[in-house]
PDB file of C-alpha atoms in Angstrom:
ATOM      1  CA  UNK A1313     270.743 101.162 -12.939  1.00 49.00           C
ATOM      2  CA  UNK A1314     270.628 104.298 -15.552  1.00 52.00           C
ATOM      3  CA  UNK A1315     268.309 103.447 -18.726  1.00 64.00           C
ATOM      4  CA  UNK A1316     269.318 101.167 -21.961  1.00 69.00           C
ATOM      5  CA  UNK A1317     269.614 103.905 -24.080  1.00 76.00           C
ATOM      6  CA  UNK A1318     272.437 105.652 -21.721  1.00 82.00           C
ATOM      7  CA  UNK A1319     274.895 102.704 -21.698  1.00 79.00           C
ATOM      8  CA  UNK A1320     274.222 101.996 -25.934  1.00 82.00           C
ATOM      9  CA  UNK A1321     275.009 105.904 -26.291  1.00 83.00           C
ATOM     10  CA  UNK A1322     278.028 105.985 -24.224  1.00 86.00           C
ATOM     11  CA  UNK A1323     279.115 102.288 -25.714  1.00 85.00           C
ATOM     12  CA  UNK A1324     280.334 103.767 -28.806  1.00 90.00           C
ATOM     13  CA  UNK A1325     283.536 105.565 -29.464  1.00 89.00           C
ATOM     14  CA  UNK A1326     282.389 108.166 -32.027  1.00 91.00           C
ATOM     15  CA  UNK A1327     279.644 108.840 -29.311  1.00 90.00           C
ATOM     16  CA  UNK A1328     282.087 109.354 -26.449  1.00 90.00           C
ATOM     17  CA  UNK A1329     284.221 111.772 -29.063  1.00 91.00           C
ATOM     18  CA  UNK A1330     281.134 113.724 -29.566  1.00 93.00           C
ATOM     19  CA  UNK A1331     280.780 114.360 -25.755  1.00 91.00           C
ATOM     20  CA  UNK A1332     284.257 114.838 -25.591  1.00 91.00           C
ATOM     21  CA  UNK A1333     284.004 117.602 -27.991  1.00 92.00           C
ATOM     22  CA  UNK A1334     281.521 119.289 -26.951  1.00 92.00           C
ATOM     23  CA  UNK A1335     282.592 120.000 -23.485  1.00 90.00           C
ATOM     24  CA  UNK A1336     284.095 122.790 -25.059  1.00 88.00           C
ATOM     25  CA  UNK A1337     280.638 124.704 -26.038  1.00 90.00           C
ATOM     26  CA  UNK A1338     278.140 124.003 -28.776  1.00 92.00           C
ATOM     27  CA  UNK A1339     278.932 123.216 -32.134  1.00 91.00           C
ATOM     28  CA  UNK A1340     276.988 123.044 -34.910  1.00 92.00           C
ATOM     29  CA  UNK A1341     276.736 119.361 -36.547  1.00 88.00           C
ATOM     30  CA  UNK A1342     278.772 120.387 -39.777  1.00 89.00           C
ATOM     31  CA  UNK A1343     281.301 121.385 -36.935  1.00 89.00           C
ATOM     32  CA  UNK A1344     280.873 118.254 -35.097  1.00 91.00           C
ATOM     33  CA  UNK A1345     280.651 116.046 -38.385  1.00 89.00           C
ATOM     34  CA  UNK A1346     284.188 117.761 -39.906  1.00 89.00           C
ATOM     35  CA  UNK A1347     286.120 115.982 -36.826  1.00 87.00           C
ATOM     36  CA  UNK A1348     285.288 112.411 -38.145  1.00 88.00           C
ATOM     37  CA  UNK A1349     286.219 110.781 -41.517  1.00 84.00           C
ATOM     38  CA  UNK A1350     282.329 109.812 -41.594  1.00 85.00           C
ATOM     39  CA  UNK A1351     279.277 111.316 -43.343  1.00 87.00           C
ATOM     40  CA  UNK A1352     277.400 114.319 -42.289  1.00 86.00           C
ATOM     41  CA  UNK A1353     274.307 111.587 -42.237  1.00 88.00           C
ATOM     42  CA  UNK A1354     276.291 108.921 -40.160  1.00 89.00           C
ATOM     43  CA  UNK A1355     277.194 111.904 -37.557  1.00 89.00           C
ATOM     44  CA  UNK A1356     273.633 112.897 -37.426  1.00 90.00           C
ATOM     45  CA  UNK A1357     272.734 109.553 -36.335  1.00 90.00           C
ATOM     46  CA  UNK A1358     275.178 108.999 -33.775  1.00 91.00           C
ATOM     47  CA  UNK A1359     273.626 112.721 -32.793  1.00 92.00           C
ATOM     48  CA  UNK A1360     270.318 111.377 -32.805  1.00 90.00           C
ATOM     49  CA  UNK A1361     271.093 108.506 -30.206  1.00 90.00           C
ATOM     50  CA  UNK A1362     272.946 110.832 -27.787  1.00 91.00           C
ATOM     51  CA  UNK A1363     269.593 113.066 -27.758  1.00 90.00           C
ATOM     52  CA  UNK A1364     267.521 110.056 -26.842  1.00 89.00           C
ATOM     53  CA  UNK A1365     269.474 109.321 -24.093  1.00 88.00           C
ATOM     54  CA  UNK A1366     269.534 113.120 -22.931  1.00 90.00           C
ATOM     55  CA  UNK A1367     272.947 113.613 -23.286  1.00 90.00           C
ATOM     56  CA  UNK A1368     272.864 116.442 -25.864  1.00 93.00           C
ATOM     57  CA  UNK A1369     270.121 119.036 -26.993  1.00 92.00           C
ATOM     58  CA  UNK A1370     269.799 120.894 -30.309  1.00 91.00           C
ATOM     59  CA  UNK A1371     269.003 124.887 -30.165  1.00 89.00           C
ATOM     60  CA  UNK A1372     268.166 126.296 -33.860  1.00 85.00           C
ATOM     61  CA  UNK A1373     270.387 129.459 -34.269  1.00 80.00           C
ATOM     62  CA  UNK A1374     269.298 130.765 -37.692  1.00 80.00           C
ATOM     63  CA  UNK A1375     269.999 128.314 -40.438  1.00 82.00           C
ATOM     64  CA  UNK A1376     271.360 126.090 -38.132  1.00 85.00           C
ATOM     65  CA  UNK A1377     271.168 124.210 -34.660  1.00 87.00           C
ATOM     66  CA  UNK A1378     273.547 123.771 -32.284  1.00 92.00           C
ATOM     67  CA  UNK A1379     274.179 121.062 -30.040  1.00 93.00           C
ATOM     68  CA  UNK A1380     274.908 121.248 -26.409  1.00 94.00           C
ATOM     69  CA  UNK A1381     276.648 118.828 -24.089  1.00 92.00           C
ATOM     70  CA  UNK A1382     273.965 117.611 -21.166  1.00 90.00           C
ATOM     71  CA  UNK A1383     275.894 116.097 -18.565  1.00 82.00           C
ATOM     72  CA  UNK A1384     273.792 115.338 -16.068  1.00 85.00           C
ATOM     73  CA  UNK A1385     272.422 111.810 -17.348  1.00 84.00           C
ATOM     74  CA  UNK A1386     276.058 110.753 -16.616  1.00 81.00           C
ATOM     75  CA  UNK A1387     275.853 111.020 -12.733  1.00 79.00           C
ATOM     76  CA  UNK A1388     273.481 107.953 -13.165  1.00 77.00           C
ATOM     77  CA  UNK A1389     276.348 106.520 -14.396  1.00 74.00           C
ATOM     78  CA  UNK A1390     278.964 107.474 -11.919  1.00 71.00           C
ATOM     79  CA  UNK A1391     276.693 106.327  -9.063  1.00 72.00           C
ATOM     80  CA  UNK A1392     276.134 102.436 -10.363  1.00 71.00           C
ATOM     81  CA  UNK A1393     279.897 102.701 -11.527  1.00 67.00           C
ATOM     82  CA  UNK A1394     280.759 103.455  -7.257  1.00 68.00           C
ATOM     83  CA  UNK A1395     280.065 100.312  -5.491  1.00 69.00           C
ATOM     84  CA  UNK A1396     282.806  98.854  -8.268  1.00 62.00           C
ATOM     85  CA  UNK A1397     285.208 101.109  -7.215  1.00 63.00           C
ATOM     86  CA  UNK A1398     286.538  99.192  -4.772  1.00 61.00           C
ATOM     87  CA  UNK A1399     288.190  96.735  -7.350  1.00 61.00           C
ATOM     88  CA  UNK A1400     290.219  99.260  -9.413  1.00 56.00           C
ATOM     89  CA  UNK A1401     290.947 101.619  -6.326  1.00 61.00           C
ATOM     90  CA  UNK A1402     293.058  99.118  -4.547  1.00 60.00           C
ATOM     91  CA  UNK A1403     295.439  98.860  -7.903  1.00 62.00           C
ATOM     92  CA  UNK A1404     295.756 103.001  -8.531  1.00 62.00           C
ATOM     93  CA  UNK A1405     296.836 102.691  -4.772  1.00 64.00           C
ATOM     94  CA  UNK A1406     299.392 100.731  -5.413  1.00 63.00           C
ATOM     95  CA  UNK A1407     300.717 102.138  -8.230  1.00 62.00           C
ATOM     96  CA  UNK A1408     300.822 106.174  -7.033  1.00 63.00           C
ATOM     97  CA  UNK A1409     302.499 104.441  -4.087  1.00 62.00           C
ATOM     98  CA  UNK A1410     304.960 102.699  -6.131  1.00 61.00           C
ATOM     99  CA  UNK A1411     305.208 105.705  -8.407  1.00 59.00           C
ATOM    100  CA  UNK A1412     305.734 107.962  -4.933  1.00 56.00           C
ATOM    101  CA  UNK A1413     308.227 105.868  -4.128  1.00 54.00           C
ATOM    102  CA  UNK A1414     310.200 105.926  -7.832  1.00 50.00           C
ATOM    103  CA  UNK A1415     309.943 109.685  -7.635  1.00 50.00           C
ATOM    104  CA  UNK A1416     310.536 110.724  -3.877  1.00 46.00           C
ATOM    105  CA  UNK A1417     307.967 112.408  -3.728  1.00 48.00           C
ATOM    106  CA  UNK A1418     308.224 114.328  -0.162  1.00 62.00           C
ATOM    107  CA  UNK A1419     304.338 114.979   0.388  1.00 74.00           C
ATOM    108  CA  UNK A1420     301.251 113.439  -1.341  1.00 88.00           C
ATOM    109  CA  UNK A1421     297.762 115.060  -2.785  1.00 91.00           C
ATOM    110  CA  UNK A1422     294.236 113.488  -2.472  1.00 92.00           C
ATOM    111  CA  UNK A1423     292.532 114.674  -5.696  1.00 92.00           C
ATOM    112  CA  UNK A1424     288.610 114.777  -6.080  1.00 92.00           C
ATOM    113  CA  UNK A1425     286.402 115.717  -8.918  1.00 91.00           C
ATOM    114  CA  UNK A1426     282.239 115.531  -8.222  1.00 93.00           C
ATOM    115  CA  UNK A1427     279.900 116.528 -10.365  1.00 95.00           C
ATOM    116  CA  UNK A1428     276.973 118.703  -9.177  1.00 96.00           C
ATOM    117  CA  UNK A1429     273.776 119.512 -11.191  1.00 95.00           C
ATOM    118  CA  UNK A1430     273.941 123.586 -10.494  1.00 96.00           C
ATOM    119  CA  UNK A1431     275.714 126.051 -12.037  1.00 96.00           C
ATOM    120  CA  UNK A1432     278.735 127.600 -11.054  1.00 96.00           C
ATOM    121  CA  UNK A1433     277.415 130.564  -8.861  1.00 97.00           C
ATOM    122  CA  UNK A1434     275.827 128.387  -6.168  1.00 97.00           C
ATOM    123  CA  UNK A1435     278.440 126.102  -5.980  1.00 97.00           C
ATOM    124  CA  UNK A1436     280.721 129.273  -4.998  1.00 96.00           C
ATOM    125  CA  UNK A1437     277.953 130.438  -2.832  1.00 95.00           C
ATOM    126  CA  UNK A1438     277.932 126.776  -1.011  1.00 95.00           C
ATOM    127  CA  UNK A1439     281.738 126.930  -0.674  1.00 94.00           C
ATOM    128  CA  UNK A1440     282.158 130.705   0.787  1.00 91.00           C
ATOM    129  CA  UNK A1441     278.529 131.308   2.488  1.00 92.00           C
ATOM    130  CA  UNK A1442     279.574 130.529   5.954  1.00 89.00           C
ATOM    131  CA  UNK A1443     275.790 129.698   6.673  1.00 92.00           C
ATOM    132  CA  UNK A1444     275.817 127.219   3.672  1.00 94.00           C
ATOM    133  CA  UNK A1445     279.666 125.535   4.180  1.00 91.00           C
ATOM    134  CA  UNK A1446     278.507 124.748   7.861  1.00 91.00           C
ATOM    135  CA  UNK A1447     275.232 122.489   6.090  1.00 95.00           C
ATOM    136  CA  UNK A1448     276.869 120.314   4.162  1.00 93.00           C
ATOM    137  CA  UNK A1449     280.782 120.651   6.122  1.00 88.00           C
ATOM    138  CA  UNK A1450     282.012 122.845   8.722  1.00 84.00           C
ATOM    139  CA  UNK A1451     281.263 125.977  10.350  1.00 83.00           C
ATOM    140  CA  UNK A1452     283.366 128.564   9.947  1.00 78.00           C
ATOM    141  CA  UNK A1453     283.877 132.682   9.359  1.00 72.00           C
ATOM    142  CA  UNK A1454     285.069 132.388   5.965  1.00 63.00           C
ATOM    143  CA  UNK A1455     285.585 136.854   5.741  1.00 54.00           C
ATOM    144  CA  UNK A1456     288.298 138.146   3.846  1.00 61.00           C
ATOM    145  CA  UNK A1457     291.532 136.251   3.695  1.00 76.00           C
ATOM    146  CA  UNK A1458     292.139 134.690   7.094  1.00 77.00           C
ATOM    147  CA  UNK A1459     289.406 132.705   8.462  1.00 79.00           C
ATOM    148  CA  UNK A1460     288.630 129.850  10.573  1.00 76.00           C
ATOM    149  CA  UNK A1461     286.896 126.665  10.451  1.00 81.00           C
ATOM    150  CA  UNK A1462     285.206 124.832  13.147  1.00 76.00           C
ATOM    151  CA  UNK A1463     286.715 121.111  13.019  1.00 78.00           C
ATOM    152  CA  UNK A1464     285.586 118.105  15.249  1.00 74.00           C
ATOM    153  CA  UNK A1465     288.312 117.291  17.462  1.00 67.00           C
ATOM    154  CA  UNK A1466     290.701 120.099  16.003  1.00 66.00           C
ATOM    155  CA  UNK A1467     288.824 122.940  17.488  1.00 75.00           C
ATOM    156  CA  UNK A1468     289.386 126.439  15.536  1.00 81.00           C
ATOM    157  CA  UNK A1469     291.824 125.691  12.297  1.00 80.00           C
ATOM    158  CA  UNK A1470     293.370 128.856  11.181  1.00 83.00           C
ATOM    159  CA  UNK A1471     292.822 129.116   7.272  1.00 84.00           C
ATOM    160  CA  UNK A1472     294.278 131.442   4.831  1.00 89.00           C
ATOM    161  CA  UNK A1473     292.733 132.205   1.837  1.00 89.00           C
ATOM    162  CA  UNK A1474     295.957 132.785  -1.277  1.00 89.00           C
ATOM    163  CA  UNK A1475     294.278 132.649  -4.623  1.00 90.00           C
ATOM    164  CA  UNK A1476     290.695 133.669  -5.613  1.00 91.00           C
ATOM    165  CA  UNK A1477     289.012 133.793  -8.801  1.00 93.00           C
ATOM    166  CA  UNK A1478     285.159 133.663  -7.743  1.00 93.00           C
ATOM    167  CA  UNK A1479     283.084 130.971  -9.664  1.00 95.00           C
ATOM    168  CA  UNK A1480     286.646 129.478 -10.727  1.00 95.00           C
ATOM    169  CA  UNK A1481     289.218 128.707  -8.046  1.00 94.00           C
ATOM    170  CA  UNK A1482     289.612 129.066  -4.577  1.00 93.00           C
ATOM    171  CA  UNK A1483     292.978 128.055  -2.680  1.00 92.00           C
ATOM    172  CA  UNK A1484     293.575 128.528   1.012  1.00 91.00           C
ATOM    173  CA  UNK A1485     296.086 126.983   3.576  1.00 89.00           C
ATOM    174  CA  UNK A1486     294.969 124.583   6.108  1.00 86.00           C
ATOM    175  CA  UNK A1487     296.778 124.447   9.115  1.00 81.00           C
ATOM    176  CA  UNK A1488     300.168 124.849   8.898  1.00 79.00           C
ATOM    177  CA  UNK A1489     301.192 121.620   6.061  1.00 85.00           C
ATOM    178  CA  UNK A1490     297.923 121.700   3.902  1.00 90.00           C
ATOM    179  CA  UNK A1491     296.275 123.641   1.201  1.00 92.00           C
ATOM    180  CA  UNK A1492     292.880 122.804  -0.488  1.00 92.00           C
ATOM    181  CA  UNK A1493     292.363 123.600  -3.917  1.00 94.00           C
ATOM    182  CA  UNK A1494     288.640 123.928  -5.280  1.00 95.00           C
ATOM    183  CA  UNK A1495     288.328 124.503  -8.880  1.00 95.00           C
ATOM    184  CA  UNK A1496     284.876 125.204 -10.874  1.00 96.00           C
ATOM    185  CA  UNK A1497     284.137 124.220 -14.499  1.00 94.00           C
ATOM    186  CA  UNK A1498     280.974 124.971 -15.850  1.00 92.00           C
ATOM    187  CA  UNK A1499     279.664 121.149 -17.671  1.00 91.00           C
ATOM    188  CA  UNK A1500     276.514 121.271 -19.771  1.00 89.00           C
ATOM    189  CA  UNK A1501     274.405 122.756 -17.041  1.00 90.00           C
ATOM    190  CA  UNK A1502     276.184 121.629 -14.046  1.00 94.00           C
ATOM    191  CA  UNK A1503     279.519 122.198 -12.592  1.00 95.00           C
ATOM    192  CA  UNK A1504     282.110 119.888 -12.836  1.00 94.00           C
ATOM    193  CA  UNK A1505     284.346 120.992  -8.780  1.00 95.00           C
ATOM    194  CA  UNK A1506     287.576 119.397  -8.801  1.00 95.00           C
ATOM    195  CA  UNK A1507     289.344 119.545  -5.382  1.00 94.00           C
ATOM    196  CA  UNK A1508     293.069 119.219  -4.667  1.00 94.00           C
ATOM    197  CA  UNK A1509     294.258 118.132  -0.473  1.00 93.00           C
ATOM    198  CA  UNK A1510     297.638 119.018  -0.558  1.00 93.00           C
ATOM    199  CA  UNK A1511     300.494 118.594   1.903  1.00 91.00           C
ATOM    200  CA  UNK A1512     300.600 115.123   3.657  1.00 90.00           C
ATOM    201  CA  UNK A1513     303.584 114.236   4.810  1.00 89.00           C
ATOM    202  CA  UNK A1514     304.065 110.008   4.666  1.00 85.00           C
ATOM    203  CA  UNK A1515     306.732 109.961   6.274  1.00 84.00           C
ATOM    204  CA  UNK A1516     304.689 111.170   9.231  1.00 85.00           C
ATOM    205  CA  UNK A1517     302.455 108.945  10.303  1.00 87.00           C
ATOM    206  CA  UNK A1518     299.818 110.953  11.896  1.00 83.00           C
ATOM    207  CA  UNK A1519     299.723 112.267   8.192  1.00 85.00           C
ATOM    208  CA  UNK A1520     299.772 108.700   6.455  1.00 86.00           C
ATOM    209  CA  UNK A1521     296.967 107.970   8.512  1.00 87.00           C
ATOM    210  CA  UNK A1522     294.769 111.441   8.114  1.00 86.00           C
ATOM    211  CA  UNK A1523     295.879 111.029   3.843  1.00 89.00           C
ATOM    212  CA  UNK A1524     294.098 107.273   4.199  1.00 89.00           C
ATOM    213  CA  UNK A1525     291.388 108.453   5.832  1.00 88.00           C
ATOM    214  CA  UNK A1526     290.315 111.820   4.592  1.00 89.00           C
ATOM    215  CA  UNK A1527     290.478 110.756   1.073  1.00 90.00           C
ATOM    216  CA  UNK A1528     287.333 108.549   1.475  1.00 91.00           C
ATOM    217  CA  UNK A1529     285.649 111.209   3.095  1.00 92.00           C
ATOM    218  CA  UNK A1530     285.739 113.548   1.106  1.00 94.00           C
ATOM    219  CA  UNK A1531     285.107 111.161  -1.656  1.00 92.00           C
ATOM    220  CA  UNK A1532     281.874 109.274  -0.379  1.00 92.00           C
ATOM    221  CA  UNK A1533     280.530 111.558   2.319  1.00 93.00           C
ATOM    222  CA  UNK A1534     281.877 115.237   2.274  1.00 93.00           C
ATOM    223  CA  UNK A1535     281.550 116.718  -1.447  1.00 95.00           C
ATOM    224  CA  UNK A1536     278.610 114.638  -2.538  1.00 95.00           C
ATOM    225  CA  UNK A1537     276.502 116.306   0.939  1.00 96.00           C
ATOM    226  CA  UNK A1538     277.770 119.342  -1.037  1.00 96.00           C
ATOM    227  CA  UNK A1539     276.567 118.746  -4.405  1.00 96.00           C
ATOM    228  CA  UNK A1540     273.001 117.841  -2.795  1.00 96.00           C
ATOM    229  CA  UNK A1541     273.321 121.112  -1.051  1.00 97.00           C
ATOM    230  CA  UNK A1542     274.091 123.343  -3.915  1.00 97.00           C
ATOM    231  CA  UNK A1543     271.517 121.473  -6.061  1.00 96.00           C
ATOM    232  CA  UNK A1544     268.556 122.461  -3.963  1.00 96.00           C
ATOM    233  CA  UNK A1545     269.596 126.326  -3.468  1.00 96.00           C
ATOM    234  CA  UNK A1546     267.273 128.348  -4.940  1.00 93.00           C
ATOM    235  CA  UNK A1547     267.391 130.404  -8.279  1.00 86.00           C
TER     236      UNK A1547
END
C-alpha cells in the first residue's frame, strides 16, 4: 500500500489542481499560487505536503524556485488502485456498449495509457528496436515502413508503418482491419504511452472475441512487461 503521506497529498482538491497544473512544466509558486483565490502562504503549504510525499521538487532559478511535477510516486497508486478495477470495469463496459449501440458505431477501439518511469527516448527505443520489442512483445523487423511481426498462432503479420513522429507517435496498420496507435508524453520524469487498438469489427465475432480478449492483455500483461523493460535500459 503506497505511504500515508501519498494518499493525504492526493486527498485534497487544491493538491490534485496543483499536479494538474503542473503537468504542463514548472511554475514558479507565485505562478502556481495566482490560479487559486488562496494566499501565497496557504499555497506554499499545500506545496510543502506534495514535496513530502515526493510528488513535486523545487529547483532555485535565480530569485526564485520552481516546482516540478514528480509523477512517479503515483504508480504506487495505480498498482493498489488495480485489483479494484474489476468493480468499476464491468460498469464502463456496459455503458461504451450501450453508448456503441446509441451511436452505431461500426468498429470499436481498446484504449490504454501506462505509465513508465523512463524518459521518452527509451520508450521509442523499446517500441522500434526490433531486439528490444521481441523482450517484452513480439519479434519482428520493424525497418522502414513495412515490416513484420512474429505473432503466436498468426505467423508473419504484415505491418505498415503511416505516421511517425519519433519520441511522440507512432501509427502502423495491423493486418488488414487494425491500426495501433502509440503516443509518448513526457510526465515529470517518466513517460506517460497512451496506446490506441483500432478496427474491431463486433459485428464479427472472431473480432468481438479478439476486442474482449486483447484488451486485458495489453492492459495487465503486455505494456506493463514494457514499462519494466524500458525502465531498466541503460543511460
Amino acid at each position: 500500500m503506497p505511504d500515508d503521506d501519498l494518499f493525504l497529498a492526493l486527498a485534497n482538491p487544491v493538491r490534485r489542481r496543483l499536479l494538474e497544473i503542473l503537468t504542463d512544466g514548472p511554475r514558479t509558486a507565485g505562478d502556481l499560487a495566482a490560479s487559486f483565490d488562496l494566499s501565497r502562504p496557504a499555497v506554499a503549504e499545500h506545496l510543502q505536503i506534495l514535496r513530502r510525499a515526493g510528488l513535486v521538487h523545487d529547483q532555485p532559478s535565480g530569485r526564485q524556485r520552481h516546482y516540478h511535477l514528480t509523477a512517479e510516486p503515483l504508480a504506487q497508486v495505480g498498482d493498489w488502485l488495480h485489483p479494484f478495477e474489476r468493480f468499476w470495469r464491468h460498469r464502463l463496459r456496459t455503458l461504451a456498449n450501450m453508448l456503441q449501440e446509441e451511436t452505431m458505431t461500426d468498429t470499436a477501439t481498446i484504449a490504454v495509457d501506462q505509465f513508465i518511469a523512463a524518459p521518452p527516448s527509451k520508450v521509442w527505443r523499446s517500441l522500434t528496436e526490433p531486439e528490444l520489442l521481441a523482450r517484452w512483445w513480439v519479434p519482428g523487423d520493424v525497418v522502414g515502413h513495412r515490416f513484420h511481426l512474429q505473432m503466436p498462432g498468426w505467423g508473419a503479420v504484415a505491418c505498415e508503418v503511416t505516421e511517425v513522429e519519433p519520441e511522440r507517435r507512432l501509427v502502423y496498420t495491423f493486418n488488414e482491419n487494425w491500426t495501433l496507435t502509440w503516443r509518448l508524453v513526457p510526465e515529470g520524469n517518466g513517460t506517460r504511452l497512451f496506446l490506441d487498438h483500432s478496427g474491431f469489427d463486433l459485428d464479427d465475432p472472431r473480432a468481438r472475441d479478439a476486442f474482449a480478449r486483447m484488451g486485458p492483455g495489453w492492459r495487465d500483461q503486455i505494456l506493463p512487461g514494457l514499462a519494466r523493460l524500458a525502465a531498466d535500459l541503460p543511460d
